[in-house]
PDB file of C-alpha atoms in Angstrom:
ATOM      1  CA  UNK A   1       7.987   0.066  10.479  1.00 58.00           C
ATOM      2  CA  UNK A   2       7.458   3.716   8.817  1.00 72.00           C
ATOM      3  CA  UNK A   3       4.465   5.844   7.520  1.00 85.00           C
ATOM      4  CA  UNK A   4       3.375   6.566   4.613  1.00 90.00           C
ATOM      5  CA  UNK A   5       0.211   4.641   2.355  1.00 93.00           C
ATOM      6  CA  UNK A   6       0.359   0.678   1.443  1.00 90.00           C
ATOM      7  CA  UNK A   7      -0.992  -0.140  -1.742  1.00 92.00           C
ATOM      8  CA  UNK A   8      -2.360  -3.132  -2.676  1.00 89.00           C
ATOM      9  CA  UNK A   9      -3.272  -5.164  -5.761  1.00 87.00           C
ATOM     10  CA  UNK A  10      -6.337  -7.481  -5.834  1.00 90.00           C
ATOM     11  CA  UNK A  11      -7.084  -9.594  -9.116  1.00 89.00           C
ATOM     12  CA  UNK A  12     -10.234 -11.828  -8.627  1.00 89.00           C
ATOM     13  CA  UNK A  13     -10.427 -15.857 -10.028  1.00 90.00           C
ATOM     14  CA  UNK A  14     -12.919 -17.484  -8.877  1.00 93.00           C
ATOM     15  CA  UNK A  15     -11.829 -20.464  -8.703  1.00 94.00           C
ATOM     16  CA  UNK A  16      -8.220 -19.536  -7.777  1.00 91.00           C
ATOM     17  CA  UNK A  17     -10.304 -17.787  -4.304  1.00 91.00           C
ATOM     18  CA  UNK A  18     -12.336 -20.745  -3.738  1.00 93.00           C
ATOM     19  CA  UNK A  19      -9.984 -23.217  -3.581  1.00 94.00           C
ATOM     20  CA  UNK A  20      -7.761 -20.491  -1.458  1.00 93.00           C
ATOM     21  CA  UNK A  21      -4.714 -20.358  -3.725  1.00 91.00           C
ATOM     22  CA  UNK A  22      -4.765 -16.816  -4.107  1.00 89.00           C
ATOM     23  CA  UNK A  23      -0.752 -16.335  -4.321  1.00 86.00           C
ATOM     24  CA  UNK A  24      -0.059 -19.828  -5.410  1.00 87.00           C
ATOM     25  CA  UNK A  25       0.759 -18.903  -8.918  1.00 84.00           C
ATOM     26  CA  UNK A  26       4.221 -17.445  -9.341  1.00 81.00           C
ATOM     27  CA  UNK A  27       4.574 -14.824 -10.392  1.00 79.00           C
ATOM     28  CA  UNK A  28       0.589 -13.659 -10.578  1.00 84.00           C
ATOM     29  CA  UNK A  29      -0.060 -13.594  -6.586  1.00 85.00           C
ATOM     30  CA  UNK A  30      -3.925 -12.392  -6.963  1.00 88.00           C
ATOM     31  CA  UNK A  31      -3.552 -10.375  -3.700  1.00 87.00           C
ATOM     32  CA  UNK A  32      -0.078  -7.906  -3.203  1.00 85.00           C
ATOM     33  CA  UNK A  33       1.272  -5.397  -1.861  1.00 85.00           C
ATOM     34  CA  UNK A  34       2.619  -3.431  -4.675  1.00 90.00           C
ATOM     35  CA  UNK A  35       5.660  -1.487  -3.095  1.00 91.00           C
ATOM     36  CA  UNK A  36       7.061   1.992  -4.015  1.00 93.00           C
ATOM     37  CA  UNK A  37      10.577   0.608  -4.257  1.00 92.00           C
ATOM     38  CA  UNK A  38       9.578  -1.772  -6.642  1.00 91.00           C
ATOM     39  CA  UNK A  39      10.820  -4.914  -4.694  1.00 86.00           C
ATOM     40  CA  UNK A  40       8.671  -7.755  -4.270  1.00 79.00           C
ATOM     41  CA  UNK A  41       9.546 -10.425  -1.923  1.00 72.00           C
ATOM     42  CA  UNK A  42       9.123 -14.280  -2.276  1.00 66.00           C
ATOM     43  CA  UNK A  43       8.983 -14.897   1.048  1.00 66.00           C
ATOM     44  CA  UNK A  44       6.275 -13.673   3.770  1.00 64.00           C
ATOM     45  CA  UNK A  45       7.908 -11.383   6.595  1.00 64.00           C
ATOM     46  CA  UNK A  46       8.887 -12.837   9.580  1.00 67.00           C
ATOM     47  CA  UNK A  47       8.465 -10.914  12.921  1.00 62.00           C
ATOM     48  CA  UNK A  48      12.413  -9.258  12.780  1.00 64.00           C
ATOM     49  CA  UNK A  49      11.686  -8.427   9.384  1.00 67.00           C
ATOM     50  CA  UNK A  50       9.248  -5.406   9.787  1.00 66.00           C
ATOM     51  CA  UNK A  51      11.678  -3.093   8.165  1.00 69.00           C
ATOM     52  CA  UNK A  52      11.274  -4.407   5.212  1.00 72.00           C
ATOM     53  CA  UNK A  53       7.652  -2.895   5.413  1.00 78.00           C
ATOM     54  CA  UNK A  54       9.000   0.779   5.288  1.00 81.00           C
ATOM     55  CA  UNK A  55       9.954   0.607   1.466  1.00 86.00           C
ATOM     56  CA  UNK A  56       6.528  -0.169   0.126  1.00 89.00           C
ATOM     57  CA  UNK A  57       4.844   3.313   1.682  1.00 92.00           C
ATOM     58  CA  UNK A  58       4.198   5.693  -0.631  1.00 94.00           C
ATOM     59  CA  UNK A  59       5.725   8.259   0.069  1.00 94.00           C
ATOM     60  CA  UNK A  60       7.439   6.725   2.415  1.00 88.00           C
ATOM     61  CA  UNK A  61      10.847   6.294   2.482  1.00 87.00           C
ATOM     62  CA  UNK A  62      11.416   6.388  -1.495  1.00 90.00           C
ATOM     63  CA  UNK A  63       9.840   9.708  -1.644  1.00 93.00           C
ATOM     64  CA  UNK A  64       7.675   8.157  -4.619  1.00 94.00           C
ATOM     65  CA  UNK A  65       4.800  10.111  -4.998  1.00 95.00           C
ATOM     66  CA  UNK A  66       2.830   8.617  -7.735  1.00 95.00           C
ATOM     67  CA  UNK A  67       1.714   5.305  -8.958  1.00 95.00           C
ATOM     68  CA  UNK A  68       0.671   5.626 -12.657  1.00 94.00           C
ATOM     69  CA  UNK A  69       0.098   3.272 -15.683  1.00 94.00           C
ATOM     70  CA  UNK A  70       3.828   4.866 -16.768  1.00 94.00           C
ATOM     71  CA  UNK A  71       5.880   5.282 -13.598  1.00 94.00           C
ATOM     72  CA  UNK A  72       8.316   2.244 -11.416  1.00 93.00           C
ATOM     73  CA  UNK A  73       6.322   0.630 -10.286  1.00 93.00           C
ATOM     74  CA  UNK A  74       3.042   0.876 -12.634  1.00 92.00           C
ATOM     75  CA  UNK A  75      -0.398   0.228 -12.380  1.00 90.00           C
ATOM     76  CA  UNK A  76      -0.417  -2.404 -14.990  1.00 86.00           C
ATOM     77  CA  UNK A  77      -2.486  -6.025 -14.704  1.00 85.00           C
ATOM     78  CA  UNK A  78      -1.611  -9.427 -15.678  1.00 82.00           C
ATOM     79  CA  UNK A  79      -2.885  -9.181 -19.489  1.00 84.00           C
ATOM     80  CA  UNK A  80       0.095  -6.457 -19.383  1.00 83.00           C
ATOM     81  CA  UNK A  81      -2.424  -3.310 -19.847  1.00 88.00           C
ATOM     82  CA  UNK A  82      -2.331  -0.277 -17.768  1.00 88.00           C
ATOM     83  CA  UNK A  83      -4.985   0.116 -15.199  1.00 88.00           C
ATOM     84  CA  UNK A  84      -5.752   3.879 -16.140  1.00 90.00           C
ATOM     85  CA  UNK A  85      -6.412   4.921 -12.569  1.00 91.00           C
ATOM     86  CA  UNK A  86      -3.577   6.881 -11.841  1.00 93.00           C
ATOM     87  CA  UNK A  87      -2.825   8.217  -8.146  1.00 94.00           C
ATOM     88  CA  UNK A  88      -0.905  11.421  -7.853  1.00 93.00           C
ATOM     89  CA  UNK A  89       0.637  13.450  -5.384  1.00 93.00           C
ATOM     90  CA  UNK A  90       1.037  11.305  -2.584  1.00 94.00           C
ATOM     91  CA  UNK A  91       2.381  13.031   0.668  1.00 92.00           C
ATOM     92  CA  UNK A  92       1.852  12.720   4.364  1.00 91.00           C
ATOM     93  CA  UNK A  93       1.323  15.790   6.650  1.00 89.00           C
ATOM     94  CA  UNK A  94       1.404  15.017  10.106  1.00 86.00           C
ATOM     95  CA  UNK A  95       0.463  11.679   9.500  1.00 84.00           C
ATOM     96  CA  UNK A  96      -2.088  12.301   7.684  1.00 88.00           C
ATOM     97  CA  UNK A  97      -1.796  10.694   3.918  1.00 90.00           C
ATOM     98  CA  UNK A  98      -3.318  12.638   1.140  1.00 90.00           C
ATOM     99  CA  UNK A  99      -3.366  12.209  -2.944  1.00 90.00           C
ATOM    100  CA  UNK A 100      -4.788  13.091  -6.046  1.00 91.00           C
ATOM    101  CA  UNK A 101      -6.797   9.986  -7.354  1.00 89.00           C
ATOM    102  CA  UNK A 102      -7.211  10.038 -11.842  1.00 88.00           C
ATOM    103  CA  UNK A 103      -6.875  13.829 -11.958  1.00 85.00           C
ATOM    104  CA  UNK A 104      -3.764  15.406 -10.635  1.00 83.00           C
ATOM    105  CA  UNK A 105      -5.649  19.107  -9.890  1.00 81.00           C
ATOM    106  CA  UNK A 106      -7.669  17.470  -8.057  1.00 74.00           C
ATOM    107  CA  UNK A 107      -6.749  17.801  -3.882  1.00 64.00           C
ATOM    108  CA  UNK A 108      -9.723  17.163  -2.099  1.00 62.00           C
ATOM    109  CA  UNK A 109     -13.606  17.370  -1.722  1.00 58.00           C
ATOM    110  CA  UNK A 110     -14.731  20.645  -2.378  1.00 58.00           C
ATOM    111  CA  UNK A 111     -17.410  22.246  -0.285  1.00 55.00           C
ATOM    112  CA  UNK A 112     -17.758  19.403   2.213  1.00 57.00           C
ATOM    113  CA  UNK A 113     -20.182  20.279   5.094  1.00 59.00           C
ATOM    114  CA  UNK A 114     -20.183  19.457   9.118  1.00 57.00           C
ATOM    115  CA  UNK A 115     -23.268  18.192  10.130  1.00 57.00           C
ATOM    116  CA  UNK A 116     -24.079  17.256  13.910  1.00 52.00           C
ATOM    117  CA  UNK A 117     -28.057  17.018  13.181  1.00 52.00           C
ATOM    118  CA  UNK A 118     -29.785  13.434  13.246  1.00 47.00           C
ATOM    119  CA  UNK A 119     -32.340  12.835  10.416  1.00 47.00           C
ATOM    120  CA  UNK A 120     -33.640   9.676   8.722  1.00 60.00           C
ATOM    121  CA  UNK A 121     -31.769   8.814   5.835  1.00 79.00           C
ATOM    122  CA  UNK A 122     -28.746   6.265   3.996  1.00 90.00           C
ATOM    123  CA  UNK A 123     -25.957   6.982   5.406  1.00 90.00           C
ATOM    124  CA  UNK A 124     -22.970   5.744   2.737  1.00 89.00           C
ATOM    125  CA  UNK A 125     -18.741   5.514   2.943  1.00 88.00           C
ATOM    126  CA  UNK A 126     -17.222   7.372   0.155  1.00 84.00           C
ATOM    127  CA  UNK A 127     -16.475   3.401  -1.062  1.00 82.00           C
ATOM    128  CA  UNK A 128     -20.254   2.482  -1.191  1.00 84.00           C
ATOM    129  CA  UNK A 129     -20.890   0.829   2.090  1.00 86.00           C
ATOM    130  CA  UNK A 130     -23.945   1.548   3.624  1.00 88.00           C
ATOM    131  CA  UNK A 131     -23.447   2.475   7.302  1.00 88.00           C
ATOM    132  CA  UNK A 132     -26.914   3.194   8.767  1.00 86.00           C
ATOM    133  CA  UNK A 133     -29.894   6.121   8.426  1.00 87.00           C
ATOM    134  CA  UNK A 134     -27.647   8.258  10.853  1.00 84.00           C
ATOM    135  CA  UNK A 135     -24.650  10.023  11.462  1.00 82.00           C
ATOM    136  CA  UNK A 136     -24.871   9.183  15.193  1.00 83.00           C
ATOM    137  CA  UNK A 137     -22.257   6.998  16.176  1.00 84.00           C
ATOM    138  CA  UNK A 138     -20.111   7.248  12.867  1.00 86.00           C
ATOM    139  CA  UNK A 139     -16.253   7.471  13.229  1.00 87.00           C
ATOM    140  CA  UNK A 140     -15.212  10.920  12.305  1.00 87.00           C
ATOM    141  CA  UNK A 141     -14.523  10.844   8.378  1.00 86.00           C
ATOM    142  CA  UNK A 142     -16.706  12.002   4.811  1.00 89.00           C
ATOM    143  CA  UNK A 143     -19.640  10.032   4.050  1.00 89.00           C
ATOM    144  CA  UNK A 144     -22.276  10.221   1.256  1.00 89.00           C
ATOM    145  CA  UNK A 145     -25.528  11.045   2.794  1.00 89.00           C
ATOM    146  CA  UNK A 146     -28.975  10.084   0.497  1.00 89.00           C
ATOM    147  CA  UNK A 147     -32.394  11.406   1.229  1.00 86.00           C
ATOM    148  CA  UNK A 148     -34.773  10.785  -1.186  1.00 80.00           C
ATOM    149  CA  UNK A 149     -33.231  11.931  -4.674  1.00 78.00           C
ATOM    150  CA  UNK A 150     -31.000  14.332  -3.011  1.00 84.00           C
ATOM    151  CA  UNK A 151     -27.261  13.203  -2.252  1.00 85.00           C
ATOM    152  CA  UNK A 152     -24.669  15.190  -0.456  1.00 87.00           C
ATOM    153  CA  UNK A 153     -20.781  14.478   0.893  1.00 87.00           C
ATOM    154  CA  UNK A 154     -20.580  15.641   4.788  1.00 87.00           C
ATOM    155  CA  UNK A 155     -17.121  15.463   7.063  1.00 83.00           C
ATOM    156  CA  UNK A 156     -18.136  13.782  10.335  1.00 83.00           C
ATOM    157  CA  UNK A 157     -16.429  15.413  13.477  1.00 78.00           C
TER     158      UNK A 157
END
């Protein structure tokens, strides 16, 4: 199938959701992949056709590295606009996908801190979900941890 990181792109409509005709507009499928070659498909992928897959992975096999309001493809939405979130510097190291997400200097979290120690407090994914008051039991990753009006980012071992 290949490595590398699938992107999607979600549009909402209500009503288009609802009624569960999410891709049923030509054209404007509310929920895509949007591949690094550039090729979009009109058909779903059958079972033998997991090769096609390999293509949309950025880097992946097209060695595309960035998805920007101004590169092929671009991060532009229906009205024709560009998104103005621009990822940069997509690679994979051991297959382990990293990127630079609106600023291209930008490479990681700085100063992020291991913490094995249990206390009572919102524990948060770096996407806003709320995962608990500990760290026990979390899958290794970096989390947002809030205690009172204190907020910090910790990597989970």
């Amino acid at each position: 199938m290949g490595t590398g990181m699938l992107v999607w792109h979600v549009a909402f409509n209500a009503n288009r959701w609802s009624a569960n005709t999410v891709n049923n507009t030509v054209g404007k499928a509310l929920f895509n992949i949007v591949p690094a070659d550039n090729i979009i498909y009109d058909t779903p992928l059958k079972s033998a056709e997991w090769q096609r897959v390999a293509p949309n992975l950025y880097p992946g096999t097209t060695g595309n590295t960035s998805l920007t309001d101004d590169t092929t493809p671009a991060t532009t939405v229906y009205t024709g606009s560009g998104l103005s979130q621009p990822i940069y510097n997509i690679a994979e190291t051991d297959g382990v996908i990293s990127f630079s997400f609106i600023d291209p200097s930008l490479t990681g979290i700085a100063a992020a801190e291991t913490t094995t120690g249990e206390q009572s407090r919102k524990v948060y994914t770096i996407d806003g979900w709320q995962r608990g008051t500990s760290e026990k039991g979390l899958a290794p990753g970096v989390y947002i941890i809030k205690q009172g009006k204190e907020s910090k980012k910790v990597f989970i071992k």
